[in-house]
PDB file of C-alpha atoms in Angstrom:
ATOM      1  CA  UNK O 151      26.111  28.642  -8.472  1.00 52.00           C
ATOM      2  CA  UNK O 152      22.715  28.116  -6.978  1.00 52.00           C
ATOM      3  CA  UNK O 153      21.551  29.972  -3.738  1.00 60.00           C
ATOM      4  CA  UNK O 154      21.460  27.947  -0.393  1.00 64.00           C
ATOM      5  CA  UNK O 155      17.472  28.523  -0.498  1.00 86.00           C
ATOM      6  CA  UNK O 156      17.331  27.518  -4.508  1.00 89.00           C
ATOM      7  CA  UNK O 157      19.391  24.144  -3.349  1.00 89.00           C
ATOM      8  CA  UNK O 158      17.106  23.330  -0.748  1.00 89.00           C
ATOM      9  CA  UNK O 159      13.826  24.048  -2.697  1.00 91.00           C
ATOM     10  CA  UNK O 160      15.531  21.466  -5.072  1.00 93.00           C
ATOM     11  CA  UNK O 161      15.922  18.963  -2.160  1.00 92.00           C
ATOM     12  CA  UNK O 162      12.264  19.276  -1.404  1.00 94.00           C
ATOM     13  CA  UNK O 163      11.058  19.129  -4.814  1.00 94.00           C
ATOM     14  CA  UNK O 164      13.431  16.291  -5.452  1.00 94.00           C
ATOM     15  CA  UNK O 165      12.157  14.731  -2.232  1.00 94.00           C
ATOM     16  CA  UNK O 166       8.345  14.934  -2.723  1.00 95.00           C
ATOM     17  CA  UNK O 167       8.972  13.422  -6.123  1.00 94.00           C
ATOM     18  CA  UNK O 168      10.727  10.751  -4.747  1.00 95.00           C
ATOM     19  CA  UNK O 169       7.739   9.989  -2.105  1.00 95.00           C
ATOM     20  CA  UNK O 170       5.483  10.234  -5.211  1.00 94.00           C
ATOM     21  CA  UNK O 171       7.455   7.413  -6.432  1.00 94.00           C
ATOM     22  CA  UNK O 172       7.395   5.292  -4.075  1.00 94.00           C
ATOM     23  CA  UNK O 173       3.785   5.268  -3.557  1.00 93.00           C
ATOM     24  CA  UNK O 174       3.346   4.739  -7.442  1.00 92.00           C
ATOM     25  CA  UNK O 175       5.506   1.419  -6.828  1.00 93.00           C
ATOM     26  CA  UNK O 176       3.234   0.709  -3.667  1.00 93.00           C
ATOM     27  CA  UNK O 177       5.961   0.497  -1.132  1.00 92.00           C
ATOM     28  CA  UNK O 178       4.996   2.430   1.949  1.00 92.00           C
ATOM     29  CA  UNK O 179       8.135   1.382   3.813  1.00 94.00           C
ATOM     30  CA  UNK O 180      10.569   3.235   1.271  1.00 94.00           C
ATOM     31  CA  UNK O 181       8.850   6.718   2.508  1.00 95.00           C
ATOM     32  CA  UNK O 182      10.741   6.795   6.282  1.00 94.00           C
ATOM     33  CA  UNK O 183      13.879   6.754   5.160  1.00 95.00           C
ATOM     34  CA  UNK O 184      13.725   9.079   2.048  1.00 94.00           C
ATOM     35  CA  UNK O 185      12.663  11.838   5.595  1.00 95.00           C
ATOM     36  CA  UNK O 186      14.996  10.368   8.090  1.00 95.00           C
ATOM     37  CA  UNK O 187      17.399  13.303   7.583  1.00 95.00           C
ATOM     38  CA  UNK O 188      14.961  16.102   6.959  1.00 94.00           C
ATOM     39  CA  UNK O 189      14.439  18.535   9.807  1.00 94.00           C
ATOM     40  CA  UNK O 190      10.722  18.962  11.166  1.00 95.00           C
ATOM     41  CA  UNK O 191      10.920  21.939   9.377  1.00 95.00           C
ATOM     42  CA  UNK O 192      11.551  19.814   5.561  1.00 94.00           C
ATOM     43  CA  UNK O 193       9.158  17.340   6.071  1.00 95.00           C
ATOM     44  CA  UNK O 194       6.794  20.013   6.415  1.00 95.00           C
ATOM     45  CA  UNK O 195       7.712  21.360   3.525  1.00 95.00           C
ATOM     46  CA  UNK O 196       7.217  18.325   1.834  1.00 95.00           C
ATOM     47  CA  UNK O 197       3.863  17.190   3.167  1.00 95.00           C
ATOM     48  CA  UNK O 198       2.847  20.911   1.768  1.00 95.00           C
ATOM     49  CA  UNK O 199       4.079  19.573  -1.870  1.00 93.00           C
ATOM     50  CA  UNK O 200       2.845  16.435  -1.344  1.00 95.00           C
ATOM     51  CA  UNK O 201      -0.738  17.879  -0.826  1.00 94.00           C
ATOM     52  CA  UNK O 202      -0.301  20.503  -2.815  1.00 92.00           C
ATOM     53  CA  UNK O 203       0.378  18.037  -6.080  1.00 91.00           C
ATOM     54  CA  UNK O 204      -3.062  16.268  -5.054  1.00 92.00           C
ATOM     55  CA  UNK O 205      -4.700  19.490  -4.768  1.00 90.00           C
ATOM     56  CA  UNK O 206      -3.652  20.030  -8.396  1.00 88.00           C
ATOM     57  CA  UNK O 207      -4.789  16.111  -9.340  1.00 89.00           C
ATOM     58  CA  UNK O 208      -8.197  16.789  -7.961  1.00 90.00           C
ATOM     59  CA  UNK O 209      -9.459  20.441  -9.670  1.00 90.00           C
ATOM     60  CA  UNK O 210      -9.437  20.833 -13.186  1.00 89.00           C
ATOM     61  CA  UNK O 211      -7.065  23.708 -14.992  1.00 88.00           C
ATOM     62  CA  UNK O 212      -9.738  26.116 -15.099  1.00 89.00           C
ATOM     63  CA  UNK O 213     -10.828  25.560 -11.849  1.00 89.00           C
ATOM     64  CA  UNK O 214      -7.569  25.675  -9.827  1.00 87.00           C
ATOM     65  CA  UNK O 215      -7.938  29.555  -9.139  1.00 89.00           C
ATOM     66  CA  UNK O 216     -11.819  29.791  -9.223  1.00 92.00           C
ATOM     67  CA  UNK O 217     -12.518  30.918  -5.586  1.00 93.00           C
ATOM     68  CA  UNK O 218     -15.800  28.917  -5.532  1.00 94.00           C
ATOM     69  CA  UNK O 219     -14.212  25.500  -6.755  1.00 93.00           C
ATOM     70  CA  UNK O 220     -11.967  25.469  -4.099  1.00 92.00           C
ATOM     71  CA  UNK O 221     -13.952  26.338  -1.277  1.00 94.00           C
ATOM     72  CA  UNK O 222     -16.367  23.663  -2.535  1.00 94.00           C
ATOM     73  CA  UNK O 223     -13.540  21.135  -2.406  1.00 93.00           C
ATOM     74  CA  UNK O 224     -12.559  22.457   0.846  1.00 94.00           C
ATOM     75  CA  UNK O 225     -16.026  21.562   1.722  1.00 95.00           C
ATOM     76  CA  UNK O 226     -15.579  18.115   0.257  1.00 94.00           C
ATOM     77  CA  UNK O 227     -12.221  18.006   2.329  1.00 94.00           C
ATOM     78  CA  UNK O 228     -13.602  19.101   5.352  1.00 95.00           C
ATOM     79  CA  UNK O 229     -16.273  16.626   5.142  1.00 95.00           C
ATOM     80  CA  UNK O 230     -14.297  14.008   4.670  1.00 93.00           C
ATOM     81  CA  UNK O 231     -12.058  14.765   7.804  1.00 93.00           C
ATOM     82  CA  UNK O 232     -14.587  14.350  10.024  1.00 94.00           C
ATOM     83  CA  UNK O 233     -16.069  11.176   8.538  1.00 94.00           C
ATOM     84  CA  UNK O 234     -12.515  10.012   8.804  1.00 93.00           C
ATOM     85  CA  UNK O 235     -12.302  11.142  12.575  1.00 93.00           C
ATOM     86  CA  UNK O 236     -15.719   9.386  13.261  1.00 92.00           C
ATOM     87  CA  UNK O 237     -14.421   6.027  12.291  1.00 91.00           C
ATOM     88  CA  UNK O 238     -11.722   6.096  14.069  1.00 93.00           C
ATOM     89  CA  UNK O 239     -12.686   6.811  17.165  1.00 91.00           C
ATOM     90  CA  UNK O 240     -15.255   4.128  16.672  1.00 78.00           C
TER      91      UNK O 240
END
């Protein structure tokens, strides 16, 4: 039998794969109600995965632990946050 905190890693796994899904098939208004019944707490959770996953999509293997690859994509990240910001405030 699986431990409450095993079955509910499961759920957010399960979850954030689901989400990944959806956006594969394009339909942004499936995402809602695959969260509706999450607490605050789960959707965190699965936002982490979620950006987690395109962490993993975005440095190669052998880069994925190099300490100066990922601070120069949190650079790139940073970077584009405030462009981002910029634009929408106009």
């Amino acid at each position: 039998m699986a431990k409450p905190d095993e079955g509910r890693a499961a759920e957010i796994q399960a979850r954030t794969f689901a989400i990944m899904l959806v956006a594969l098939d394009g339909q942004a208004a499936d995402v809602e109600p695959l969260l509706d019944d999450l607490s605050a707490e789960d959707v965190g959770d699965v936002a982490h995965g979620l950006a987690s996953m395109a962490l993993l999509s975005m440095l190669k293997r052998e880069d994925r632990r190099d300490p100066v690859m990922r601070a120069r994509l949190g650079e790139q990240l940073r970077g584009l946050i405030l462009e981002r910001q910029s634009r929408a405030q106009g």
